[in-house]
Tab-separated table of C-alpha atoms and ligand atoms in Angstrom:
chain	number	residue	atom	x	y	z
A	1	UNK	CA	-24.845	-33.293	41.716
A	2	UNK	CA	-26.240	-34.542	44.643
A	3	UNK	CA	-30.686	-33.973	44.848
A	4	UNK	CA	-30.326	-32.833	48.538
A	5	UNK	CA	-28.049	-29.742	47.925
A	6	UNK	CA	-30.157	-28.771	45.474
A	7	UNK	CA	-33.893	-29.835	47.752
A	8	UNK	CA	-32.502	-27.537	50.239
A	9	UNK	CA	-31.602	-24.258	49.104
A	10	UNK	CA	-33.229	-21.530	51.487
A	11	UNK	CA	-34.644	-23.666	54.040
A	12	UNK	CA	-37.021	-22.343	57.217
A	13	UNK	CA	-40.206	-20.253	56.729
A	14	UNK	CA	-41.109	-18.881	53.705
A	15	UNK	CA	-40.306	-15.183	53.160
A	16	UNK	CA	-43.392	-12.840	53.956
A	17	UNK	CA	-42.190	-10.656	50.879
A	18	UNK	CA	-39.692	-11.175	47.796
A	19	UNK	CA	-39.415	-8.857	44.688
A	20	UNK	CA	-40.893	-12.387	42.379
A	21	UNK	CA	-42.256	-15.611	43.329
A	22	UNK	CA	-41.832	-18.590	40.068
A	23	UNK	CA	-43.474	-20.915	40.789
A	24	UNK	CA	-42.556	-24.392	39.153
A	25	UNK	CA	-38.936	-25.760	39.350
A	26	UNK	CA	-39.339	-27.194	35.439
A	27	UNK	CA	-36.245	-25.910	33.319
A	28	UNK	CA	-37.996	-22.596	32.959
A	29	UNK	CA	-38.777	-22.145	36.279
A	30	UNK	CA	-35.048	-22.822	37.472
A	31	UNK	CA	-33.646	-20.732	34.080
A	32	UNK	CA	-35.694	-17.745	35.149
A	33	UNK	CA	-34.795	-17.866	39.041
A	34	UNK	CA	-31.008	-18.487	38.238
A	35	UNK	CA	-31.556	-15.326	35.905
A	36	UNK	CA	-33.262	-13.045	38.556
A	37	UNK	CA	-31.024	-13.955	41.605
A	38	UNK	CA	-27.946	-13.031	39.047
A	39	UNK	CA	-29.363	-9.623	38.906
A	40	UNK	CA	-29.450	-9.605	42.948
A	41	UNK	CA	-33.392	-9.800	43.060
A	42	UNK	CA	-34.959	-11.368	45.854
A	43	UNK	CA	-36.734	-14.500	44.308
A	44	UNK	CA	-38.707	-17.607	46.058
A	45	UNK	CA	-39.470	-20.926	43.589
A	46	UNK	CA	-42.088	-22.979	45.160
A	47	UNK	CA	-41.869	-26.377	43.633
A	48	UNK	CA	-45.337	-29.053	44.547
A	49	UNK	CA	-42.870	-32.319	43.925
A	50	UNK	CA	-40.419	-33.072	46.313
A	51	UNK	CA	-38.000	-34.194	43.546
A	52	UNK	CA	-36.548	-31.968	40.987
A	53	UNK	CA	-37.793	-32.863	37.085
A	54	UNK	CA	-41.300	-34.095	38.370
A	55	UNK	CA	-43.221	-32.407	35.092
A	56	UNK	CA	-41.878	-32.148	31.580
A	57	UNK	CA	-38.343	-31.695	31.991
A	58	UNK	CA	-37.730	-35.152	33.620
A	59	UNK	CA	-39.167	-36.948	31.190
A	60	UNK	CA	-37.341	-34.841	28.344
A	61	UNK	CA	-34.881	-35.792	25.636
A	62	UNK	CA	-33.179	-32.777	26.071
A	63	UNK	CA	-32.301	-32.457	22.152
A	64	UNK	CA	-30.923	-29.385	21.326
A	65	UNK	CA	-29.793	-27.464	18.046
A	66	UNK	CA	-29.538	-23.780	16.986
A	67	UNK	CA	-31.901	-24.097	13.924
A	68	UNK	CA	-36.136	-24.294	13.755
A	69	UNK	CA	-38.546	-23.574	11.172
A	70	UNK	CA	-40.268	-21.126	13.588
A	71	UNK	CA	-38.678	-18.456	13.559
A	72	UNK	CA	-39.521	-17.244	17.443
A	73	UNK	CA	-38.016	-20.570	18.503
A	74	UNK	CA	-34.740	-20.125	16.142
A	75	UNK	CA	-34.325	-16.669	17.703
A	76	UNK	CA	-34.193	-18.683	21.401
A	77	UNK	CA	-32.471	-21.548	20.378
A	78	UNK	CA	-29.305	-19.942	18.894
A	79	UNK	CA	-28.134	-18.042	21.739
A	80	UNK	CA	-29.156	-20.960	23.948
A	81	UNK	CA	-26.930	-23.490	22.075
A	82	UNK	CA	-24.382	-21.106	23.065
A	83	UNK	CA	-24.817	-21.002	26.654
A	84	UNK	CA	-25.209	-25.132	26.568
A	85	UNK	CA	-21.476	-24.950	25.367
A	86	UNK	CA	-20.034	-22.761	27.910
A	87	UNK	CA	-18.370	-24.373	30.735
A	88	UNK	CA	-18.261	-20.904	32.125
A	89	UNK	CA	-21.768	-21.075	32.581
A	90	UNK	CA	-22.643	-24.014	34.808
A	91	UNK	CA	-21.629	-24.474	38.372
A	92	UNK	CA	-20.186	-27.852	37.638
A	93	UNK	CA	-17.719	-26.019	35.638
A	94	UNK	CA	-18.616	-28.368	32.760
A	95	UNK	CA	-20.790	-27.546	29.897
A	96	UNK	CA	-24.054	-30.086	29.714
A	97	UNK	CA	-23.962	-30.314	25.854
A	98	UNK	CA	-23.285	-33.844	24.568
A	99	UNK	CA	-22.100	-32.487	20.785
A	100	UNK	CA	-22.919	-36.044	19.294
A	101	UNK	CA	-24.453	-33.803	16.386
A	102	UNK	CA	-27.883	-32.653	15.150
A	103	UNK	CA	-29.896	-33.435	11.613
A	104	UNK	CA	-32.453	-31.303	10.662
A	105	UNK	CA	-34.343	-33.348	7.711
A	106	UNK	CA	-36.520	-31.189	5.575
A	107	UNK	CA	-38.224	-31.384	1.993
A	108	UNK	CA	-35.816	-30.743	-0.769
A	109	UNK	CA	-37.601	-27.266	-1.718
A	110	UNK	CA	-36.097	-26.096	1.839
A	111	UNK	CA	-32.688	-26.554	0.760
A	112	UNK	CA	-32.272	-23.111	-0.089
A	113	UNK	CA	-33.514	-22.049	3.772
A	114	UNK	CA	-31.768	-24.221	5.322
A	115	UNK	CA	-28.673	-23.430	3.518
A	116	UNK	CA	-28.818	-19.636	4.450
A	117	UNK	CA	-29.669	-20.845	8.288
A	118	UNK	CA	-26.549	-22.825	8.122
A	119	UNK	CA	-24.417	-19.825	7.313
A	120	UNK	CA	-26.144	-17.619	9.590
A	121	UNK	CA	-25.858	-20.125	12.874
A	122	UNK	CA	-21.821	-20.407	11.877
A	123	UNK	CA	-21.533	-16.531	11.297
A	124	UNK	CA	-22.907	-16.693	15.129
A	125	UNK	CA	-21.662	-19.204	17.160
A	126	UNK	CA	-18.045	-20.189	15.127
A	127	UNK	CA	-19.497	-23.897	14.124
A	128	UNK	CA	-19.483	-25.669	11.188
A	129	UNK	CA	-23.176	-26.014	10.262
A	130	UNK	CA	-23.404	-27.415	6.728
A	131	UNK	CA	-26.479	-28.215	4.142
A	132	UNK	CA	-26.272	-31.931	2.882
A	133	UNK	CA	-28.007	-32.260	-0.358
A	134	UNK	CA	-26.484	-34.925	-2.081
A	135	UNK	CA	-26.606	-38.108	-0.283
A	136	UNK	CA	-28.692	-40.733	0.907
A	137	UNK	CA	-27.490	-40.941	4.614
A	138	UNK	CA	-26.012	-39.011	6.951
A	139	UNK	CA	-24.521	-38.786	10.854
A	140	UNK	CA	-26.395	-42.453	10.639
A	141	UNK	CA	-29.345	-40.775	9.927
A	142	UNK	CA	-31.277	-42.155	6.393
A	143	UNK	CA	-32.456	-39.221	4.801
A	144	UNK	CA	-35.324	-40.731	3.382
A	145	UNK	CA	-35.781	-38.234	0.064
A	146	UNK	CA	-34.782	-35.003	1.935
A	147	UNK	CA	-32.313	-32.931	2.774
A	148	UNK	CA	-30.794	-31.790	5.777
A	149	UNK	CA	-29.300	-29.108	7.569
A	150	UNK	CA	-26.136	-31.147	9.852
A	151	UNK	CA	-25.116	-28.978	13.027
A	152	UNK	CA	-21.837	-31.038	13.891
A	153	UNK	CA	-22.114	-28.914	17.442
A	154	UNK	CA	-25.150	-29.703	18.780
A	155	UNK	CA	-26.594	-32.548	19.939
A	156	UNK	CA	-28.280	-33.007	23.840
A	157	UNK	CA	-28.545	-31.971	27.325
A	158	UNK	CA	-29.893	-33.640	30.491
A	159	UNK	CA	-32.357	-31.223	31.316
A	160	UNK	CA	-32.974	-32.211	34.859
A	161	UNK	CA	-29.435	-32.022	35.809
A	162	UNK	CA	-29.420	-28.712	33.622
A	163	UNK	CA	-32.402	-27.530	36.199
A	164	UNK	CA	-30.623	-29.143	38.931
A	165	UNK	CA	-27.164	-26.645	37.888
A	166	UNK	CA	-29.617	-23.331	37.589
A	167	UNK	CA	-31.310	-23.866	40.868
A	168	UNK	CA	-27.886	-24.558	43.129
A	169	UNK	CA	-26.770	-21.142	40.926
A	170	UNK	CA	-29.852	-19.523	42.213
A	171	UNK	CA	-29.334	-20.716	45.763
A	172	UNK	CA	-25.916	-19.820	46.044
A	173	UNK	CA	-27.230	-16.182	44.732
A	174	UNK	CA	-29.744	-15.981	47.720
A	175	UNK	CA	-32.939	-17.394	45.853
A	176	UNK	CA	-34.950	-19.404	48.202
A	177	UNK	CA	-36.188	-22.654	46.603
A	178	UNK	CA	-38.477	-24.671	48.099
A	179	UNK	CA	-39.788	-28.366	47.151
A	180	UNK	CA	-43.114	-29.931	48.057
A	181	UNK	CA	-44.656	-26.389	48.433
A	182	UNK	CA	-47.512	-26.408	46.225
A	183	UNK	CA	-48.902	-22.933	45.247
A	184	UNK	CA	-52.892	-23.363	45.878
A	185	UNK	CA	-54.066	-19.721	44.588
A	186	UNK	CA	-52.593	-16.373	43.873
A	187	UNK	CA	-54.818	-13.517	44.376
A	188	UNK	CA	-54.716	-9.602	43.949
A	189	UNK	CA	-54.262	-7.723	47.380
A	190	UNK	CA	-53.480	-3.952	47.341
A	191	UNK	CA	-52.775	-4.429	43.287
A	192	UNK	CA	-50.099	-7.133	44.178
A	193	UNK	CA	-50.119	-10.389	44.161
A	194	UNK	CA	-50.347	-12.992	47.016
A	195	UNK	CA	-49.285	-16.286	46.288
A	196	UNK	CA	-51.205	-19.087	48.630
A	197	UNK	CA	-49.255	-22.174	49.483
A	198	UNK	CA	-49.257	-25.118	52.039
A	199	UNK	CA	-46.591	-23.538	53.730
A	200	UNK	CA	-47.954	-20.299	54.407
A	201	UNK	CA	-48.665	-17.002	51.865
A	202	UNK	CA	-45.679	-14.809	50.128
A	203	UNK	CA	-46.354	-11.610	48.550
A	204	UNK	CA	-44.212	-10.139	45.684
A	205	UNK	CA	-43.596	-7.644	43.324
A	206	UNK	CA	-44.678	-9.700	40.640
A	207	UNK	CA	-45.297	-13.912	40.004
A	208	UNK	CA	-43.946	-15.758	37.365
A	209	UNK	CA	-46.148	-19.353	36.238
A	210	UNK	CA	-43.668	-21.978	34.950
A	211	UNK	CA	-45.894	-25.055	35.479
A	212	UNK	CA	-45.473	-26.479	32.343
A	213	UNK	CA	-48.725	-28.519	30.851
A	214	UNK	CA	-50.227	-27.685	34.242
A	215	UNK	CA	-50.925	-24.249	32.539
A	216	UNK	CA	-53.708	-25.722	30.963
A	217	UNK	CA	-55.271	-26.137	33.855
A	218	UNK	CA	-53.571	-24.044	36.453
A	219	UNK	CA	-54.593	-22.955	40.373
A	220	UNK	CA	-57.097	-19.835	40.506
A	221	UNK	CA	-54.787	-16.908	39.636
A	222	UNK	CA	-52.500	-18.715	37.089
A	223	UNK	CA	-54.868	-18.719	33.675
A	224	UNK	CA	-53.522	-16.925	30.857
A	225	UNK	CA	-55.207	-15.111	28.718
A	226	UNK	CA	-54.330	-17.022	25.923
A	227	UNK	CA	-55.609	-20.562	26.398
A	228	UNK	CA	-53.055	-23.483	26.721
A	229	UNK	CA	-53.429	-27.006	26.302
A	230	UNK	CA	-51.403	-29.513	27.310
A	231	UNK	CA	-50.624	-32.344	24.838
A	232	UNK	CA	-48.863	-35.687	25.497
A	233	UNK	CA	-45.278	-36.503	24.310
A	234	UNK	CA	-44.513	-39.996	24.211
A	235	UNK	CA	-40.983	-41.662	23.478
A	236	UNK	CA	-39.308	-45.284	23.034
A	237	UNK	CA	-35.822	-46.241	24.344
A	238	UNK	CA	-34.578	-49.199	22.350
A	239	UNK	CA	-31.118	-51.258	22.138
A	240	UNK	CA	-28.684	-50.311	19.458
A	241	UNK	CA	-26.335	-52.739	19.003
A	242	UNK	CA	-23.413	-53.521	16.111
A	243	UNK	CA	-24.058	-53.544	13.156
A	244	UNK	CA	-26.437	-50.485	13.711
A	245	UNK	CA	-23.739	-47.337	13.821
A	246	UNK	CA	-23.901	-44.413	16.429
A	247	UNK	CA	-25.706	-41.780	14.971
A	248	UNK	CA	-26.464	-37.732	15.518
A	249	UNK	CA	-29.468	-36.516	16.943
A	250	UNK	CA	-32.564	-35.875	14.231
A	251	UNK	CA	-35.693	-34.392	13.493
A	252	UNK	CA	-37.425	-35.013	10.951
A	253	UNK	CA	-39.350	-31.643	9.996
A	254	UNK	CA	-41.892	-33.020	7.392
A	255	UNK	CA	-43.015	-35.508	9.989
A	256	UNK	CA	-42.397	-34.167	13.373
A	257	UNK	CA	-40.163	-37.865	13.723
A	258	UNK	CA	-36.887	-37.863	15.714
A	259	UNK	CA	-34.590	-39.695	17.347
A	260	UNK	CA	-31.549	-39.276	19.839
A	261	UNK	CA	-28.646	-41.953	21.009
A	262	UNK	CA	-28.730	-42.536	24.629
A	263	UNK	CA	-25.346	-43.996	26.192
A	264	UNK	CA	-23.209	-46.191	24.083
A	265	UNK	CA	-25.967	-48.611	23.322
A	266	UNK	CA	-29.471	-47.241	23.256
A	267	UNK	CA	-31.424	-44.506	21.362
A	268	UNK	CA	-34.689	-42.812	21.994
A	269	UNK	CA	-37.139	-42.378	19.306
A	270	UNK	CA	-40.411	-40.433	18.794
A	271	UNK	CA	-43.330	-39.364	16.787
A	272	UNK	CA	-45.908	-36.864	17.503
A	273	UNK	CA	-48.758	-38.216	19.184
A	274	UNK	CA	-51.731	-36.108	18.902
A	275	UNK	CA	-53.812	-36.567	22.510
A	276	UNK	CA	-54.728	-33.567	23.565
A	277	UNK	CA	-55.720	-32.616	27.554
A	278	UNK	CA	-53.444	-35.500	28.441
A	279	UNK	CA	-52.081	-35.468	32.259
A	280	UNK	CA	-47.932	-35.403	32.894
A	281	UNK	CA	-48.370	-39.103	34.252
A	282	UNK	CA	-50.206	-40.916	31.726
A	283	UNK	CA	-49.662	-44.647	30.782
A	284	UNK	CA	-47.236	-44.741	27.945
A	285	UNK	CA	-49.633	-45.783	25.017
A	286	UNK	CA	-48.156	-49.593	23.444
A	287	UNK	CA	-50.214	-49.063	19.933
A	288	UNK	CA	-47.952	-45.266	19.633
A	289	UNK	CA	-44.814	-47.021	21.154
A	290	UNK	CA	-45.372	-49.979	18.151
A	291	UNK	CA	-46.389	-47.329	15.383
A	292	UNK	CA	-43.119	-44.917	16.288
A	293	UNK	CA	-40.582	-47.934	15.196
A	294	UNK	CA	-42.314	-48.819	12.147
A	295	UNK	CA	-42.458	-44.666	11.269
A	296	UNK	CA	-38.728	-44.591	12.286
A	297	UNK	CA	-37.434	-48.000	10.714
A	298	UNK	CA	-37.147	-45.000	7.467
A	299	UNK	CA	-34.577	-43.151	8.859
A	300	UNK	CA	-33.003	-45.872	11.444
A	301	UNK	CA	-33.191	-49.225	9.257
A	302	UNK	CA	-31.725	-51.717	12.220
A	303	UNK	CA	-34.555	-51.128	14.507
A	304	UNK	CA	-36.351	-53.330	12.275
A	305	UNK	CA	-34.773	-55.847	14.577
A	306	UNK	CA	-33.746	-53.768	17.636
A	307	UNK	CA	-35.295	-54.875	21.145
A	308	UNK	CA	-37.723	-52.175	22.453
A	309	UNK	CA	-36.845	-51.449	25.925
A	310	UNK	CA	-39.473	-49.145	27.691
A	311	UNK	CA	-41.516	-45.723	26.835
A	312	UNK	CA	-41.894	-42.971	28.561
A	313	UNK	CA	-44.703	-40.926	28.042
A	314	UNK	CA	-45.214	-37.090	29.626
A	315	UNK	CA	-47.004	-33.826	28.327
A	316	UNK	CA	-45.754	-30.280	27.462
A	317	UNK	CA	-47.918	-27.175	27.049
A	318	UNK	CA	-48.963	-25.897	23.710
A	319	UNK	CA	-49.716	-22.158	23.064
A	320	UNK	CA	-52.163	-22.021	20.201
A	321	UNK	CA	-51.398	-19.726	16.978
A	322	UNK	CA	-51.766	-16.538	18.978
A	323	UNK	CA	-49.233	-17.421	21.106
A	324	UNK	CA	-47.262	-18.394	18.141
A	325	UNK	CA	-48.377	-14.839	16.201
A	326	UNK	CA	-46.826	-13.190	19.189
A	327	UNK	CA	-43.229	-13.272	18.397
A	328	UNK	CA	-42.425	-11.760	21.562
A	329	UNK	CA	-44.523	-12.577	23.833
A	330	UNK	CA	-42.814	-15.071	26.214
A	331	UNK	CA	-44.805	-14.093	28.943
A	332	UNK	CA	-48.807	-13.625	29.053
A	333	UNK	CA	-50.884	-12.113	31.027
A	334	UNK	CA	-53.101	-13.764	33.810
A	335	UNK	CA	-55.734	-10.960	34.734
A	336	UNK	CA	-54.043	-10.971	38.093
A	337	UNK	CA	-51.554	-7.742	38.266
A	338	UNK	CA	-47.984	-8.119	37.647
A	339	UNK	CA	-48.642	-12.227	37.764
A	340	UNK	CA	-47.577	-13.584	34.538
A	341	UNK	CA	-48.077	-17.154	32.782
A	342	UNK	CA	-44.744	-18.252	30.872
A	343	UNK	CA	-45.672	-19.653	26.966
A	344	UNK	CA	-46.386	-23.090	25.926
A	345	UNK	CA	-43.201	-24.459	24.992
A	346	UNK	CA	-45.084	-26.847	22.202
A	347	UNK	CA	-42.611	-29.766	22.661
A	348	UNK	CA	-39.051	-27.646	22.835
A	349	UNK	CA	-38.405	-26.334	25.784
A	350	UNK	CA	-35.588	-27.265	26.377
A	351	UNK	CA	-33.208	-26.047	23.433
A	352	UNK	CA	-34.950	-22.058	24.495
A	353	UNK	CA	-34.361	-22.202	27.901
A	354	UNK	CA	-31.059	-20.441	28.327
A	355	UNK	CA	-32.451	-17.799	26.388
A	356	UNK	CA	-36.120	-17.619	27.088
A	357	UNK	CA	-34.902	-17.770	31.014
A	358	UNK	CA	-32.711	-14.642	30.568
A	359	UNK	CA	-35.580	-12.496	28.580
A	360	UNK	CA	-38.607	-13.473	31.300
A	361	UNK	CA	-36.104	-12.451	34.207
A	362	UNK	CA	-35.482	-8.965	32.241
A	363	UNK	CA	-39.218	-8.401	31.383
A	364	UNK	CA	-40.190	-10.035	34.737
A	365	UNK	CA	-37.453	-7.764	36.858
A	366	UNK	CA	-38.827	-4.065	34.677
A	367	UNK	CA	-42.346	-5.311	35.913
A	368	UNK	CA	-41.349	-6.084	39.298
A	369	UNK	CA	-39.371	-3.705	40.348
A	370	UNK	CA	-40.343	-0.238	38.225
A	371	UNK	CA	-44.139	-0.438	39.034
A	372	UNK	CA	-42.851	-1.010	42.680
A	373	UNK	CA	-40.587	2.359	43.011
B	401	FAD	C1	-40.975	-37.002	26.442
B	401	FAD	C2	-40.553	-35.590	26.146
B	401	FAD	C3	-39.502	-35.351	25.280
B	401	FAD	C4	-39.099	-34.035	25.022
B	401	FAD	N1	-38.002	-33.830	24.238
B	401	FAD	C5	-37.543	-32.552	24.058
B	401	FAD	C6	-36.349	-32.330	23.341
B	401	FAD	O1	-35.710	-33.279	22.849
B	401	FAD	N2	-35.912	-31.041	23.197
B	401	FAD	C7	-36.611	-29.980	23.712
B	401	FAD	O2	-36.180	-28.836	23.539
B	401	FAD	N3	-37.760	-30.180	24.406
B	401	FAD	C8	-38.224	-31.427	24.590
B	401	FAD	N4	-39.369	-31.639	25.300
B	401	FAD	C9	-40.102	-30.467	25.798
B	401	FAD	C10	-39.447	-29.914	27.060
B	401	FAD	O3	-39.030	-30.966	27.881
B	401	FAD	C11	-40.454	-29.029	27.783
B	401	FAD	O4	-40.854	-27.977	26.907
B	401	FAD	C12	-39.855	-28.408	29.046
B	401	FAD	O5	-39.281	-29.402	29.864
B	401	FAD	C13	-40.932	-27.667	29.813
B	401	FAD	O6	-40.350	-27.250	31.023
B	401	FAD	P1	-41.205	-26.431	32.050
B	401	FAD	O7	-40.294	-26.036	33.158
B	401	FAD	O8	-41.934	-25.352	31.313
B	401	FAD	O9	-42.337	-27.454	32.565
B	401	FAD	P2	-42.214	-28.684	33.608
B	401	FAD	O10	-40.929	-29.370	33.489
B	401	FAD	O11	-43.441	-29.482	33.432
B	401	FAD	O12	-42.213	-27.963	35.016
B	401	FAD	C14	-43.391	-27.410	35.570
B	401	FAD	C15	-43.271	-27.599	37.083
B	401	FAD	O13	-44.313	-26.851	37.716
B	401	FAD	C16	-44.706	-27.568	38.872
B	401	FAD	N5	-46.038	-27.094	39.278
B	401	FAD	C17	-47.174	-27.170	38.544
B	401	FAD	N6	-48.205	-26.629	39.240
B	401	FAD	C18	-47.701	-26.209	40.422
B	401	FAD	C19	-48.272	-25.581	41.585
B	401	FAD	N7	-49.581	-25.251	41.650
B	401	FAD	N8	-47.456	-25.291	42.648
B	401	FAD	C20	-46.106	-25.605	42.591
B	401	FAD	N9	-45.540	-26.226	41.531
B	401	FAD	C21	-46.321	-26.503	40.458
B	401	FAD	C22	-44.699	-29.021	38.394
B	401	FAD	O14	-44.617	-29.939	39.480
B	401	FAD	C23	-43.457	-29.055	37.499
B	401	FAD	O15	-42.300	-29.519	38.173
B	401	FAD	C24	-39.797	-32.945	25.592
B	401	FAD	C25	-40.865	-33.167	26.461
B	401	FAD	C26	-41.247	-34.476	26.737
B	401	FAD	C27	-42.386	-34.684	27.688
């Protein structure tokens, strides 16, 4: 898809008034638009980078898989795995998922959970979800002592080609989105909000914050009430070549350690790294990038001897455990009216955003457009 059609959508001045303004064109920012415009409401995104995938999203992994431990994110991630395997969904006409497979690894007590989630994400989405129990490798994955939950369906997406499908959808539904327009303040005028950009002011029926680990430190008007913090995620891209077999995509959920192949010949690997207040364009850190293939040699034996090819390293935003205690609560408040702050996404945005996109755009639209009446 080409970067201009998708740069351009909605061109000229800014609308004085829409029903919402989202501002960030992240995956949730461009889920959420292409949700509202669907429903025929009159939507701006303001983007600050004049390239789509400038925060998070273009520096995700895009792995994706119905099942998580937390059960909030499980409840996202099913019905998003869904949409991610719909052709009928996409304006490319072709569904994003790569189905190369996903492995859930877990400690042999979980067996029994993870058994129950497989039947339950099969009794849901017609897949063939399984509990493997009794062996010492799977999918290419080494299971290291545990056990795993194997979702032959899932696998990855390319998220900024995913936000690059939702915001031509958008566009083509009369959303006006706008890149290198950074949002400076929003402010409370007449019980409304008034969202301040370079490009002039726009006032809605109600603002939706999708910056992504810029939450944690967000323009006057965009603070949630429940603090965020913005933590840095930091991956390795290494060569895979024969002997070392294609493999699924894995987490590791006793150690927060996964890995995903990319192309015919490469995989990406990760491990949590635990820097806190760290900015989206950080150095990548060479002591992490060193540590994450001796954590991962475990489960992937042949990168003992694989060449290491580059890291990336971005941030997400983290919700702390209120955010977490919430279950619902995909949207918090700012202390601005009807201007809302979108949840930390804690590292897994991407395999909710189908879903969390469709449930911020109904909350979002009842806000907008009742209070309005
Ligand atoms: C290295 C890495 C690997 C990951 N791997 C996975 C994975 O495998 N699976 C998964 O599910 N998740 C993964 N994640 C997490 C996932 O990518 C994020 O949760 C998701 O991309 C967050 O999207 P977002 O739209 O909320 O934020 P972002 O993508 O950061 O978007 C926020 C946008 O807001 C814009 N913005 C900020 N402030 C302003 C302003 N004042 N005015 C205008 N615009 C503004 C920014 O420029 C940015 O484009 C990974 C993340 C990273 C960093």
């Amino acid at each position: 898809m080409s970067p201009d059609r998708i740069l351009s959508s909605g061109g000229g001045e800014l609308p004085a008034r829409v029903d919402v303004v989202v501002v960030g064109a992240g995956i949730t920012g461009a889920s959420v638009a292409h949700q509202l415009a669907r429903r025929g409401v009159s939507v701006v995104v303001l983007e600050q980078a004049r390239r789509p995938g400038a925060g998070a999203t273009g520096a995700s992994g895009g792995m994706v898989r119905a099942y998580d431990q937390d059960p909030v994110v499980a409840e996202l991630a099913l019905p998003s795995l869904a949409v991610y395997r719909d052709p009928a969904c996409w304006a490319s006409g072709r569904a994003p998922l790569h189905a190369v497979g996903a492995v859930s690894v877990a400690d042999p007590g979980q067996a029994l959970a993870l058994g129950e989630a497989a039947v339950r994400i099969n009794g849901a989405l017609g897949t063939s979800a399984r509990l493997v129990a009794d062996r010492a490798e799977v999918c290419g994955i080494r299971l290291a002592g545990g056990v795993a939950l194997v979702e032959p369906e899932a696998g990855w997406v390319a998220p900024t080609e995913v936000t690059g499908d939702w915001l031509l959808q958008a566009g083509a539904d009369g959303a006006v989105v706008r890149h290198g327009v950074r949002v400076h303040e929003v402010a409370a005028r007449g019980g409304r909000p008034v969202v301040v950009t370079d490009a002039g002011e726009v006032s809605a029926g109600a603002v939706v914050a999708a910056v992504g680990p810029w939450a944690a430190d967000p323009v006057p008007g965009l603070r949630s009430v429940t603090p965020v913090r913005s933590r840095s995620i930091q991956v390795t891209i290494v060569e895979r070549r024969p002997p070392a077999p294609h493999h699924a995509t894995f987490v590791d959920l006793r150690t927060g350690l996964y890995a995903k192949p990319v192309g015919a010949d490469r995989t990406l690997i990760g491990m949590p790294h635990l820097v806190w207040g760290s900015p989206v364009d950080a150095e990548p850190d060479p002591v992490h990038a060193r540590a994450t293939v001796s954590a991962l040699t475990a489960h992937l034996p042949w990168l003992a001897t694989a060449a290491q090819l580059t890291a990336v390293r971005a941030a997400d935003a983290y919700g702390g455990p209120a955010a977490h205690g919430r279950a619902a609560a995909l949207l918090e408040p700012t202390g601005v009216p009807h201007t809302w702050s979108v949840r930390g996404w804690n590292g897994g945005g991407v395999k909710t955003a189908p879903e969390a996109g469709r449930r911020i755009a109904d909350a979002c639209l009842a806000d907008a457009l009742t209070e309005l009446a």
